[in-house]
mmCIF file of C-alpha atoms and ligand atoms in Angstrom:
data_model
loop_
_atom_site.group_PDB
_atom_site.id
_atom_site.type_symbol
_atom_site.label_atom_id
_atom_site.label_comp_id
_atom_site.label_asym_id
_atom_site.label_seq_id
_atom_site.Cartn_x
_atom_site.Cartn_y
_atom_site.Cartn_z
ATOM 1 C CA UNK A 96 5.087 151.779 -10.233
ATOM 2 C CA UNK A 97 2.470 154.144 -8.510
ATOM 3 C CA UNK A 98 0.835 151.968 -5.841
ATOM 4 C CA UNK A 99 -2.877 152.695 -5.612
ATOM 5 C CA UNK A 100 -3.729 150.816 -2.444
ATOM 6 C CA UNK A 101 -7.640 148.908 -2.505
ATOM 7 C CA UNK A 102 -9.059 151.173 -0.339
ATOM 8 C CA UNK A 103 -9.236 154.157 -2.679
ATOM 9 C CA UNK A 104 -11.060 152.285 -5.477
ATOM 10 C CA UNK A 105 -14.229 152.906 -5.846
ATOM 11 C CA UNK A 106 -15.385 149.535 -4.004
ATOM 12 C CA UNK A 107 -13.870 147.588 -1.176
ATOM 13 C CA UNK A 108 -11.996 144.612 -3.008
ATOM 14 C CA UNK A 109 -10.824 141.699 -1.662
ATOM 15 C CA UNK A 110 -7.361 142.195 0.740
ATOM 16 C CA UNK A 111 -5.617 138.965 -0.703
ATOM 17 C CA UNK A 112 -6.147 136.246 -3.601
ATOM 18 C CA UNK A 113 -5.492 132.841 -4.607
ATOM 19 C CA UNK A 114 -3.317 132.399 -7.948
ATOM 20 C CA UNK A 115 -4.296 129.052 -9.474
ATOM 21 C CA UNK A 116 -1.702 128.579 -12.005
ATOM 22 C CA UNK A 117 -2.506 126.494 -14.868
ATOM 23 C CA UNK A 118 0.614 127.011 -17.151
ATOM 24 C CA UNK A 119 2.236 123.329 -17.089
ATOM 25 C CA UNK A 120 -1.877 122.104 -17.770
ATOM 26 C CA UNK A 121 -3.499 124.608 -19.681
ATOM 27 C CA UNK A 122 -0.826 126.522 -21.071
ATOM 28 C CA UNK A 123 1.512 123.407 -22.230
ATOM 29 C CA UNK A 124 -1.636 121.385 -23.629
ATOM 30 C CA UNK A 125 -2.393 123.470 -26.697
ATOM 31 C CA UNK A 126 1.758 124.135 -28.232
ATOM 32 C CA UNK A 127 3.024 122.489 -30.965
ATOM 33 C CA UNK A 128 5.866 122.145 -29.620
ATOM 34 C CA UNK A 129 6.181 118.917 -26.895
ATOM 35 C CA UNK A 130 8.128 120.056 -24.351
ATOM 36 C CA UNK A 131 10.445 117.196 -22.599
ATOM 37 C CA UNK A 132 9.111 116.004 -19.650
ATOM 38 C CA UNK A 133 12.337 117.488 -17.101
ATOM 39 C CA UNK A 134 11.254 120.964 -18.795
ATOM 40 C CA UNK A 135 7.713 120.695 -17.580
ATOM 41 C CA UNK A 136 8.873 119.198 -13.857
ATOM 42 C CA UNK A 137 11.353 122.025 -13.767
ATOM 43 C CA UNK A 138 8.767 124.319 -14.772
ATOM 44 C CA UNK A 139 6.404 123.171 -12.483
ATOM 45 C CA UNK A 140 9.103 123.249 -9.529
ATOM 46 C CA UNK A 141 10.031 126.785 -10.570
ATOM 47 C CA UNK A 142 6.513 128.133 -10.702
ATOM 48 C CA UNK A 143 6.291 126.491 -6.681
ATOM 49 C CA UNK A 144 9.546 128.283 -5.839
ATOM 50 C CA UNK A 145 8.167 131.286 -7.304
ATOM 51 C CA UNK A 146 5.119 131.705 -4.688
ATOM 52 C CA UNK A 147 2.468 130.584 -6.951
ATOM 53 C CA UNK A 148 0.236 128.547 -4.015
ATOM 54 C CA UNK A 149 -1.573 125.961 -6.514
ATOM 55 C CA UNK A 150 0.297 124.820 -9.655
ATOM 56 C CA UNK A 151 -1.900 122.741 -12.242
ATOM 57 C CA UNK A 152 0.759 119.954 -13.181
ATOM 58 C CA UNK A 153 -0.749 118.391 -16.097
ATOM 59 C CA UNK A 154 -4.312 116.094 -17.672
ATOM 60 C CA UNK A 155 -5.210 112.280 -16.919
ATOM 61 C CA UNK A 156 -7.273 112.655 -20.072
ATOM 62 C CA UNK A 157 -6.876 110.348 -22.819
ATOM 63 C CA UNK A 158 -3.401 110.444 -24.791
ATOM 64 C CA UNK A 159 -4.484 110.195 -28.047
ATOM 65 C CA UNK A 160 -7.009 113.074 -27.217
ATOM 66 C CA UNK A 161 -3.795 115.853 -25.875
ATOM 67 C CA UNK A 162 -0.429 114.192 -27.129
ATOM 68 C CA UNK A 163 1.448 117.138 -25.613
ATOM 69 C CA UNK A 164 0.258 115.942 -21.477
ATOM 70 C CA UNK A 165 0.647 112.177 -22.544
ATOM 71 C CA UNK A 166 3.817 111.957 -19.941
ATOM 72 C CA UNK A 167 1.463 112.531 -17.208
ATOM 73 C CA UNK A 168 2.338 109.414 -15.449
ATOM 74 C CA UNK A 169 5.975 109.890 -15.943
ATOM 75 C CA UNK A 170 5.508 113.801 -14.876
ATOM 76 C CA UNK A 171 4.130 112.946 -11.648
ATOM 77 C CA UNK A 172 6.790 110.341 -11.181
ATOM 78 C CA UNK A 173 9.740 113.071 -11.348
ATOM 79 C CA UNK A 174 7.819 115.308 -9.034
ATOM 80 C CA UNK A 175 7.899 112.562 -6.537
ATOM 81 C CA UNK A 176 6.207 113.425 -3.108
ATOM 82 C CA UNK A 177 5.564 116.950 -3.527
ATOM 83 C CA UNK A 178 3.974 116.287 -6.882
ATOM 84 C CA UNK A 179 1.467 114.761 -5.304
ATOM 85 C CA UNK A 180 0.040 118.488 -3.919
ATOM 86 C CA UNK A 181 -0.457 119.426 -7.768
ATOM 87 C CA UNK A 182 -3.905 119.642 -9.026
ATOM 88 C CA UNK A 183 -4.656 117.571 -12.320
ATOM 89 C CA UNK A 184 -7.278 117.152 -14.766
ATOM 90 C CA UNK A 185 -9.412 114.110 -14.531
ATOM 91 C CA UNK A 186 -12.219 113.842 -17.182
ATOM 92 C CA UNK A 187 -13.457 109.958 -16.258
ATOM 93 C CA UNK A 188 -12.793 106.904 -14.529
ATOM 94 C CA UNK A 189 -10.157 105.784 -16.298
ATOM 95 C CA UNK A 190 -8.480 109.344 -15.625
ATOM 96 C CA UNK A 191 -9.080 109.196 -11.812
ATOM 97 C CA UNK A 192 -7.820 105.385 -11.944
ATOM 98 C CA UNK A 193 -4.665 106.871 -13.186
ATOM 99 C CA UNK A 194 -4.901 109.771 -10.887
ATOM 100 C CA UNK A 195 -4.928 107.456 -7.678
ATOM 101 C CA UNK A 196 -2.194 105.082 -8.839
ATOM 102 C CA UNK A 197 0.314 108.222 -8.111
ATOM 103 C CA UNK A 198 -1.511 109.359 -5.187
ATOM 104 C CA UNK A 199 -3.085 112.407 -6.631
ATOM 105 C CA UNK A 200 -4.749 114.609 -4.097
ATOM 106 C CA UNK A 201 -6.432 116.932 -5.578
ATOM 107 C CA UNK A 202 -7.882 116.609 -9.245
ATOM 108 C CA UNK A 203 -10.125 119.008 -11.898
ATOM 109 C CA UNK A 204 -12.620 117.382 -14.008
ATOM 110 C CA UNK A 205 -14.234 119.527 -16.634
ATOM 111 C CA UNK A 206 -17.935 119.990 -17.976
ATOM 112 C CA UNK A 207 -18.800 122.075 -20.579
ATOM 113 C CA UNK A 208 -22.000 124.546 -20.911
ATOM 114 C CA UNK A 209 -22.729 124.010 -24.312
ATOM 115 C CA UNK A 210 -23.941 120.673 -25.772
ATOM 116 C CA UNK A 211 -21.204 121.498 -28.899
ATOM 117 C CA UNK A 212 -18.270 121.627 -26.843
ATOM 118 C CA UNK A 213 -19.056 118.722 -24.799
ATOM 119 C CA UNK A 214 -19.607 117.166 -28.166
ATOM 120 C CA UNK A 215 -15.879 118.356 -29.351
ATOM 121 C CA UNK A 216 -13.633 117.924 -25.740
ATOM 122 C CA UNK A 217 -15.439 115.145 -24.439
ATOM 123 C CA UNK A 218 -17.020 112.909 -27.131
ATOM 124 C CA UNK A 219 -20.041 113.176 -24.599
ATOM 125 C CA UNK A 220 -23.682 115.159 -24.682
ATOM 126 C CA UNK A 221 -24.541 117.980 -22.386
ATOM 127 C CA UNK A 222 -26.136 115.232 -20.589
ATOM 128 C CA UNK A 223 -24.208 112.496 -20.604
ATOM 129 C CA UNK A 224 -20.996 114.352 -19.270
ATOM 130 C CA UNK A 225 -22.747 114.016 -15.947
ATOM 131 C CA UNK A 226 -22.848 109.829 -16.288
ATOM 132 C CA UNK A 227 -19.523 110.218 -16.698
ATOM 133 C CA UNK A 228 -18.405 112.719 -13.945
ATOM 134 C CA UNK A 229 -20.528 111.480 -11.414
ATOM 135 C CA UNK A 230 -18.821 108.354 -10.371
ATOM 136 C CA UNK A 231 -15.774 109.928 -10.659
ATOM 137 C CA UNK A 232 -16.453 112.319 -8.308
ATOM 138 C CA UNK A 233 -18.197 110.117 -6.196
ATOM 139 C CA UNK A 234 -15.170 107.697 -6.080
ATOM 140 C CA UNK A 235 -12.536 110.926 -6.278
ATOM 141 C CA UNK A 236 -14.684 111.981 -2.608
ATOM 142 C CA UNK A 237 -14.580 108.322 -1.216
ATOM 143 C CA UNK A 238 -10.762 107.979 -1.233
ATOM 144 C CA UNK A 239 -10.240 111.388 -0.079
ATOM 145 C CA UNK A 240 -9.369 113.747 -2.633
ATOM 146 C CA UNK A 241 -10.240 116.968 -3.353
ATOM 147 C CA UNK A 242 -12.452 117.870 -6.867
ATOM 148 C CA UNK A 243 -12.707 120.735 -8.672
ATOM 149 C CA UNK A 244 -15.218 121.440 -11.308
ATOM 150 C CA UNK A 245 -14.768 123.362 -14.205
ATOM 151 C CA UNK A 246 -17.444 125.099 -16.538
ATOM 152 C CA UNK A 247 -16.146 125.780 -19.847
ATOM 153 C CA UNK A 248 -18.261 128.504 -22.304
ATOM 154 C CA UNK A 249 -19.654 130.380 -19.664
ATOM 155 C CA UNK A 250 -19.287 133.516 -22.037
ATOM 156 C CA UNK A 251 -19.769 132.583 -25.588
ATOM 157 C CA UNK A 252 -19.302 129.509 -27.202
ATOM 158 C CA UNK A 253 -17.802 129.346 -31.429
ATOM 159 C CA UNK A 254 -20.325 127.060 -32.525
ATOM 160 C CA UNK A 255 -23.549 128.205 -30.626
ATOM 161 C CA UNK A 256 -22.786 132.302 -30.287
ATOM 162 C CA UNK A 257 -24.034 133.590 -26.986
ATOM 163 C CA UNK A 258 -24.310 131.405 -24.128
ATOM 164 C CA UNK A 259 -27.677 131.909 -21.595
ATOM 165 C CA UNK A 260 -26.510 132.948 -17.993
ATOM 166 C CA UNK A 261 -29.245 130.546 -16.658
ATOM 167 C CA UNK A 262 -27.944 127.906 -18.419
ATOM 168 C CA UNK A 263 -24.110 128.426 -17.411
ATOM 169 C CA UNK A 264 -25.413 128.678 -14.042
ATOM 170 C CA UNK A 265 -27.766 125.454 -14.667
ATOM 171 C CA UNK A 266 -24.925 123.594 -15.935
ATOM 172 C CA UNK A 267 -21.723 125.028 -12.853
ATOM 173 C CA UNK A 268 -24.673 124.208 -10.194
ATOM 174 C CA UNK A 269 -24.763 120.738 -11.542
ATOM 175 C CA UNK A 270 -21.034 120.254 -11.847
ATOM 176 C CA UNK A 271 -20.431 121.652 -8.361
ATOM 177 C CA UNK A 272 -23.507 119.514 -6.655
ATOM 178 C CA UNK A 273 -21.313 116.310 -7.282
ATOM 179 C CA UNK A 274 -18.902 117.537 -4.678
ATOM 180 C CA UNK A 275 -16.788 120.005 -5.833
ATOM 181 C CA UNK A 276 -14.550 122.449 -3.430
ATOM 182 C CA UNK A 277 -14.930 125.141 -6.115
ATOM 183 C CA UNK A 278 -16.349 125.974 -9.291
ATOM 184 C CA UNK A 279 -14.062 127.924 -11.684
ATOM 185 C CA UNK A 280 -16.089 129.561 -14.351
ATOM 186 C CA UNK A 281 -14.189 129.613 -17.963
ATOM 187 C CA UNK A 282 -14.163 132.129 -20.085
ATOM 188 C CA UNK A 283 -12.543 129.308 -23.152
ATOM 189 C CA UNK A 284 -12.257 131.745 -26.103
ATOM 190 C CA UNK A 285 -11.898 135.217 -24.301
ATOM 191 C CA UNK A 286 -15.205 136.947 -25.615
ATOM 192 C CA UNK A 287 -16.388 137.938 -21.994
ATOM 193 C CA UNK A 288 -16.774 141.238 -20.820
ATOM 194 C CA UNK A 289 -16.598 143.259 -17.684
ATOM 195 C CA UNK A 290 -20.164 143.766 -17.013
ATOM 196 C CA UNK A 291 -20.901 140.356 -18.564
ATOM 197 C CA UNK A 292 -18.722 139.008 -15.589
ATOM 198 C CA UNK A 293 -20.543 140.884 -13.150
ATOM 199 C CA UNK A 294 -23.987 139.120 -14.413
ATOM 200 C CA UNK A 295 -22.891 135.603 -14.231
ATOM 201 C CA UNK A 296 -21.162 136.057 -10.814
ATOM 202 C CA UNK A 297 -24.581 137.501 -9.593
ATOM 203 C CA UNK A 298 -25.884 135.277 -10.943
ATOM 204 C CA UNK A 299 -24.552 132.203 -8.860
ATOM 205 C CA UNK A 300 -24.314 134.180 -5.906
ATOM 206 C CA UNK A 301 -28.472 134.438 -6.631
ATOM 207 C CA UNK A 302 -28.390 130.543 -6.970
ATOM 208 C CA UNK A 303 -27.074 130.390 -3.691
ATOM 209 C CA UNK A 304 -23.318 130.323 -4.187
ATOM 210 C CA UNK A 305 -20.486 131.721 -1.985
ATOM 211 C CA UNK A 306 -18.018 134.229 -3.944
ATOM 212 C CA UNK A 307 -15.434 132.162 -2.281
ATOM 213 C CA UNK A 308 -16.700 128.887 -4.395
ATOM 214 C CA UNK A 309 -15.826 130.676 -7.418
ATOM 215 C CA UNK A 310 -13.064 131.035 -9.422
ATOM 216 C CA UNK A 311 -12.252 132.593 -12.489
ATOM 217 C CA UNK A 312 -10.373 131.630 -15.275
ATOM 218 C CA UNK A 313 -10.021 134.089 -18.264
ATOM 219 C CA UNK A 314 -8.308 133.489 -22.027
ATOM 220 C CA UNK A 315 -6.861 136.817 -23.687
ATOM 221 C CA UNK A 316 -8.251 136.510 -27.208
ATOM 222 C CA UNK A 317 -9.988 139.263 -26.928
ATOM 223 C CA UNK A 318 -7.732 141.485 -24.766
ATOM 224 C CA UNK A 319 -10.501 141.603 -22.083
ATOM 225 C CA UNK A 320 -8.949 139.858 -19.552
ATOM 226 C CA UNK A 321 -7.207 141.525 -16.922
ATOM 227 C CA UNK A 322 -10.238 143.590 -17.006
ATOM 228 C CA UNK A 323 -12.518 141.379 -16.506
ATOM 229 C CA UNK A 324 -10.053 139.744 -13.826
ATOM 230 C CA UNK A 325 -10.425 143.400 -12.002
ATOM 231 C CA UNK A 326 -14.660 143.312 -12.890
ATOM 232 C CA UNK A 327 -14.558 139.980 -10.879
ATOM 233 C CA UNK A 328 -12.405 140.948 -7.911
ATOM 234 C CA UNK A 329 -14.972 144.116 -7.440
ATOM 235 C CA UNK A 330 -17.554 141.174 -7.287
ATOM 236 C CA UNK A 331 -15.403 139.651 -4.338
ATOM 237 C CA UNK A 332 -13.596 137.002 -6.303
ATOM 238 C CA UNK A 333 -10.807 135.612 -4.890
ATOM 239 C CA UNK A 334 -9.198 133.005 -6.275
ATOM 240 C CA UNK A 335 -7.738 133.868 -10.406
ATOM 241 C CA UNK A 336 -7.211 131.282 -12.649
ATOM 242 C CA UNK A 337 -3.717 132.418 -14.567
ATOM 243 C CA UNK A 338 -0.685 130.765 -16.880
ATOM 244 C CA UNK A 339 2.854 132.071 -16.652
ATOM 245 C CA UNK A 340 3.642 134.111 -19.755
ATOM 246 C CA UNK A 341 -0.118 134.008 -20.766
ATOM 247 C CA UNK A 342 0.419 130.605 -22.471
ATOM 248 C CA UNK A 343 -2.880 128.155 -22.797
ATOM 249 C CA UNK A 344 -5.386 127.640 -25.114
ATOM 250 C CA UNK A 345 -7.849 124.636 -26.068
ATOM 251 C CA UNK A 346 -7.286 122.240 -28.457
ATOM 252 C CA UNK A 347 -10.726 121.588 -29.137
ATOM 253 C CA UNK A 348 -11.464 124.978 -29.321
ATOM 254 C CA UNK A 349 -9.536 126.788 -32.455
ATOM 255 C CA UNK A 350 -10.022 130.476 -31.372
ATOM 256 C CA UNK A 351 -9.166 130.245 -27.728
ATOM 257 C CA UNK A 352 -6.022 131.740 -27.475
ATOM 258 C CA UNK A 353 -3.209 132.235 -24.373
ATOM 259 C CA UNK A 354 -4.964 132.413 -20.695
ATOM 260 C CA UNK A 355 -5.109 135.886 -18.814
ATOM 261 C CA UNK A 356 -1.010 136.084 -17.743
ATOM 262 C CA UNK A 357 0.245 135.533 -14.221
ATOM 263 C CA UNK A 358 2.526 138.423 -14.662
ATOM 264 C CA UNK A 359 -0.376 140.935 -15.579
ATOM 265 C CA UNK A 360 -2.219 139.324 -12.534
ATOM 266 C CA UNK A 361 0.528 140.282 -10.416
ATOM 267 C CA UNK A 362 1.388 143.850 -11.718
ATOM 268 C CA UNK A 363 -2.369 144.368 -10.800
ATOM 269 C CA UNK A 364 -2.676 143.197 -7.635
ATOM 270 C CA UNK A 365 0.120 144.713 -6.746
ATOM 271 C CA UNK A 366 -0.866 147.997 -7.938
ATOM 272 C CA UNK A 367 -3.505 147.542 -5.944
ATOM 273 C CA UNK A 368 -2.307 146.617 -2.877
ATOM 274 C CA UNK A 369 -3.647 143.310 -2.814
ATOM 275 C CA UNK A 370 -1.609 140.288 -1.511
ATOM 276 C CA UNK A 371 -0.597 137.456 -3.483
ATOM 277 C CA UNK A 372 2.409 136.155 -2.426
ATOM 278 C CA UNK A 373 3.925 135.575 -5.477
ATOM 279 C CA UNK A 374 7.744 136.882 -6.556
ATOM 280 C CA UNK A 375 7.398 138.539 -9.509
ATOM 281 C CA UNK A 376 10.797 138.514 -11.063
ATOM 282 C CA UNK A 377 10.766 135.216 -10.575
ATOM 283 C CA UNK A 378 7.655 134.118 -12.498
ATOM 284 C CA UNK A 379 9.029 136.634 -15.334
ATOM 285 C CA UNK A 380 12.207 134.834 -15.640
ATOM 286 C CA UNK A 381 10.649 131.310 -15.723
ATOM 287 C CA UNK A 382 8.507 132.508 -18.624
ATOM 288 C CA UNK A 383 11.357 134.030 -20.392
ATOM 289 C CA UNK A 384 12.867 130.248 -19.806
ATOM 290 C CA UNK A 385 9.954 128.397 -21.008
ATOM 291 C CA UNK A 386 9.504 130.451 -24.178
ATOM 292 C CA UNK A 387 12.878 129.646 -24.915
ATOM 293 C CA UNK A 388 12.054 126.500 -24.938
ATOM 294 C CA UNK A 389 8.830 126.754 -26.944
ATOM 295 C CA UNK A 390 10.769 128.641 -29.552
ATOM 296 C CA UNK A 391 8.113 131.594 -29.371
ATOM 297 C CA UNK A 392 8.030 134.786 -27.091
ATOM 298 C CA UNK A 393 5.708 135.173 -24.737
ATOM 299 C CA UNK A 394 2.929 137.014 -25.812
ATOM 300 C CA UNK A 395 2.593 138.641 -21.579
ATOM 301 C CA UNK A 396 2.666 142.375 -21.626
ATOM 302 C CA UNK A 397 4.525 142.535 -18.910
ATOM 303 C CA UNK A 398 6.920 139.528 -19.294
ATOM 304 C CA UNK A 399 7.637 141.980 -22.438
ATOM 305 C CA UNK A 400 8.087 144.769 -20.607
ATOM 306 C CA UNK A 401 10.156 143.391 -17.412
ATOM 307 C CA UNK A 402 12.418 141.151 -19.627
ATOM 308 C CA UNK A 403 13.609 143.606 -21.877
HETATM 309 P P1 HMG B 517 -13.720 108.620 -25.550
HETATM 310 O O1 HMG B 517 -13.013 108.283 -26.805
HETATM 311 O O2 HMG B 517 -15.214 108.822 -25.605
HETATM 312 O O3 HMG B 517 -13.357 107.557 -24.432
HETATM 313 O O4 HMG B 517 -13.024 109.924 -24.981
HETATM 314 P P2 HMG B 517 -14.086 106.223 -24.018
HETATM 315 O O5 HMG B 517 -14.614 106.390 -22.645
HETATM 316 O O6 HMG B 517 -15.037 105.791 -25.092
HETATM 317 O O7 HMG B 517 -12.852 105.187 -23.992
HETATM 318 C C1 HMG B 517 -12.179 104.841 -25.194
HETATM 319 C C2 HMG B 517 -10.776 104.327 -24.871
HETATM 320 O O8 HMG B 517 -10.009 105.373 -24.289
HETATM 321 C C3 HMG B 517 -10.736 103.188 -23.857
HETATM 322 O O9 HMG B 517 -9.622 102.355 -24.204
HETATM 323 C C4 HMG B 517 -10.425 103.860 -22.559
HETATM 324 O O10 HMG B 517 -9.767 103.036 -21.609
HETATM 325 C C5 HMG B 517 -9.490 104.962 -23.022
HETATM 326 P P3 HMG B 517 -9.858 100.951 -24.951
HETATM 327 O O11 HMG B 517 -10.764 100.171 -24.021
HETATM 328 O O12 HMG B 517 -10.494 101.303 -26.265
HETATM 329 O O13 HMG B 517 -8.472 100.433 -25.077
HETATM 330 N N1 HMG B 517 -9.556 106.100 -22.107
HETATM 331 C C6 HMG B 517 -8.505 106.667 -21.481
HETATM 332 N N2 HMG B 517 -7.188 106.391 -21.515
HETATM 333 C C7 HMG B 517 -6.400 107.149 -20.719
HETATM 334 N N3 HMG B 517 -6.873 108.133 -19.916
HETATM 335 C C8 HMG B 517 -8.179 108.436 -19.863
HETATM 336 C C9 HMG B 517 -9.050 107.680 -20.682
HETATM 337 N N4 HMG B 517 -10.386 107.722 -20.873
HETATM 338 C C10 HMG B 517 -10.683 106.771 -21.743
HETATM 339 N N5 HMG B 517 -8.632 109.395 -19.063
HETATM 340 C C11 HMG B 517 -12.458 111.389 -23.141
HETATM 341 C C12 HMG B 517 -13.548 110.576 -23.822
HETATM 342 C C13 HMG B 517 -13.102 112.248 -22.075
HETATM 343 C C14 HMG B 517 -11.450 110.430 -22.518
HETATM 344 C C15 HMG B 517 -11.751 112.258 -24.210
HETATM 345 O O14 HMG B 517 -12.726 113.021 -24.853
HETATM 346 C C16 HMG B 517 -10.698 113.177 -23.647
HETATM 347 O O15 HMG B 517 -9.650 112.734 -23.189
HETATM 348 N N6 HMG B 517 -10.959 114.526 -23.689
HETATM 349 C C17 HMG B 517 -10.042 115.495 -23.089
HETATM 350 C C18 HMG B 517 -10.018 116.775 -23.886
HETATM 351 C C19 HMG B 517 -9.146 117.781 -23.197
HETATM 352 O O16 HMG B 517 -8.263 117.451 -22.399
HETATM 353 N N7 HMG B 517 -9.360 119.077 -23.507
HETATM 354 C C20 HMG B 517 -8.600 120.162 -22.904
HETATM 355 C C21 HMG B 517 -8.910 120.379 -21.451
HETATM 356 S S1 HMG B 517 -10.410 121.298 -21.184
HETATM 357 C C22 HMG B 517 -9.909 122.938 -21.251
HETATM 358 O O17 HMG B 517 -8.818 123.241 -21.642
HETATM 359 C C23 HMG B 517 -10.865 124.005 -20.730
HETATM 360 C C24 HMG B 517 -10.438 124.580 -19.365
HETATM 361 O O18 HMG B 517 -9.124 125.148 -19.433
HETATM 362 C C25 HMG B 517 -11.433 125.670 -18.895
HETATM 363 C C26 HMG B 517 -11.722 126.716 -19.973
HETATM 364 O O19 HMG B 517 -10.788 127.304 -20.542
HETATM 365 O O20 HMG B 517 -12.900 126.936 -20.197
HETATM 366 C C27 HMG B 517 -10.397 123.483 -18.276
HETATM 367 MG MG1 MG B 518 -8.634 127.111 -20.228
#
């Protein structure tokens, strides 16, 4: 591959960035397939091995809600100590109770900026997702853990259409304000665009957020997004949201589809010069592993192209 190092792009971008891989969560939570709880620690210790710095493990959310993360506990339990590093999704008390049994350090809860989808993922209002994420957080903070807030629809939403900037940014603010380390701003069913990208991040930026409180987490549907992954880093984004072999996808939401792919991250950034400390080959061949296992290939252009 030609390497085209940062400085000869048209704008400065960022030297190095943060992978925040959410395969084993967001990737394993929407397959029909269950995979056997040994699969998902061993794909969770390979993705580690592999130089990926922050490795979603899996979802304290109800069972009933997303049967294919209902082995949370037991996960955790086979990761032993070092599972304990993993970030994991924690919607409400209960989740956070469950969380701190294990000795969970770090944990993700989840709003929503559109009243429908907080309607469909978490049986809660616009409003009333804040009730429930506020003493979370504010117990999460207490016994020393580290929160990060998700904003789901910041780009379009199935049942509503468009989705106001203001509003995303009304909504992030609010989610971040209970305490949050970072915000990560999801693009759920992959409608965003590049410039669209560029908007919202000025956008927070103009609310007084630092780039470096922002993260960005992309789905594929529409093809858009390793470019809006690049749109972002122009911005000064640094830390990617990303899912080995482009799995993901939400259950509550029908037309999101796989997450932008760790692999395409990486053949980017490298291209570009930009550190991010993860082996390639070795994220390729754990994807190639895990689709055996899910029965389906992965649908990563260049797990496709490097597996061959
Ligand atoms: P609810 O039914 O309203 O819950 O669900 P509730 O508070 O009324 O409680 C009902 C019962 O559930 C109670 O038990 C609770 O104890 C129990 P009972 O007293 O009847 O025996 N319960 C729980 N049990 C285990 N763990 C829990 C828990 N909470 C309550 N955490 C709830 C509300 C939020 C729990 C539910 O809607 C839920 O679990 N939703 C999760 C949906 C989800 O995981 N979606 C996918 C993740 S989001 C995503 O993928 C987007 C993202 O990737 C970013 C992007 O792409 O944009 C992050
Ligand atoms: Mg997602």
């Amino acid at each position: 591959m030609v390497e085209v190092r940062a400085e000869r792009a048209s704008k400065p971008l960022p030297s190095s960035v943060t992978i925040y891989e959410v395969g084993p969560r967001d990737g394993l939570q929407n397959e029909k397939a269950v995979v056997a709880t040994e699969d998902k620690a061993e794909f969770v210790r390979r993705l580690v091995t592999a130089g990926l710095p922050v490795v979603e493990a899996t979802s304290f959310v109800h069972p009933k809600w997303v049967p294919q993360l209902a082995d949370a506990a037991d996960l955790m339990t086979m990761l032993g100590e070092e599972g304990r590093a993993h970030p994991v999704l924690v919607p409400n008390e209960r989740g956070l109770d469950r969380a701190l049994e294990l000795g969970m350090k770090h944990i993700a809860i989840f709003g929503s900026a559109t009243e429908t989808f907080a309607q469909k993922n978490l049986n809660r209002s616009l409003d009333e997702q804040f009730a429930m994420f506020e003493p979370t957080v504010a117990r999460a903070r207490a016994a020393g853990l580290d929160v990060r807030a998700y904003v789901s629809m910041c780009f379009g939403d199935p049942w509503e259409g468009a989705v106001p900037v203001d509003q995303v940014v009304s909504v992030g603010k609010r989610l971040f304000d209970l305490g949050a380390s970072e915000l990560s701003l999801g693009d759920t069913i992959g409608v965003g665009t590049a410039g669209h990208v560029k908007d919202l991040v000025h956008a927070f930026v103009g609310a007084g957020m630092r780039t470096d409180q922002l993260a960005m987490h992309f789905h594929d549907t529409y093809g858009q997004a390793l470019a809006n992954a690049f749109s972002a880093l122009q911005e000064g984004i640094t830390t990617f949201d990303a899912s080995a072999g482009g799995l993901g996808g939400c259950p509550y939401a029908k037309s999101a589809t796989g997450n932008l792919a760790t692999e395409d991250l990486v053949w980017m950034l490298t291209g570009l010069g930009i550190e991010h400390g993860v082996d390639l080959d070795a994220v390729v061949e754990t994807s190639v592993w895990m689709a055996g296992r899910l029965g389906r290939p992965s649908p990563s252009a260049v797990v496709r192209a490097l597996a061959g």
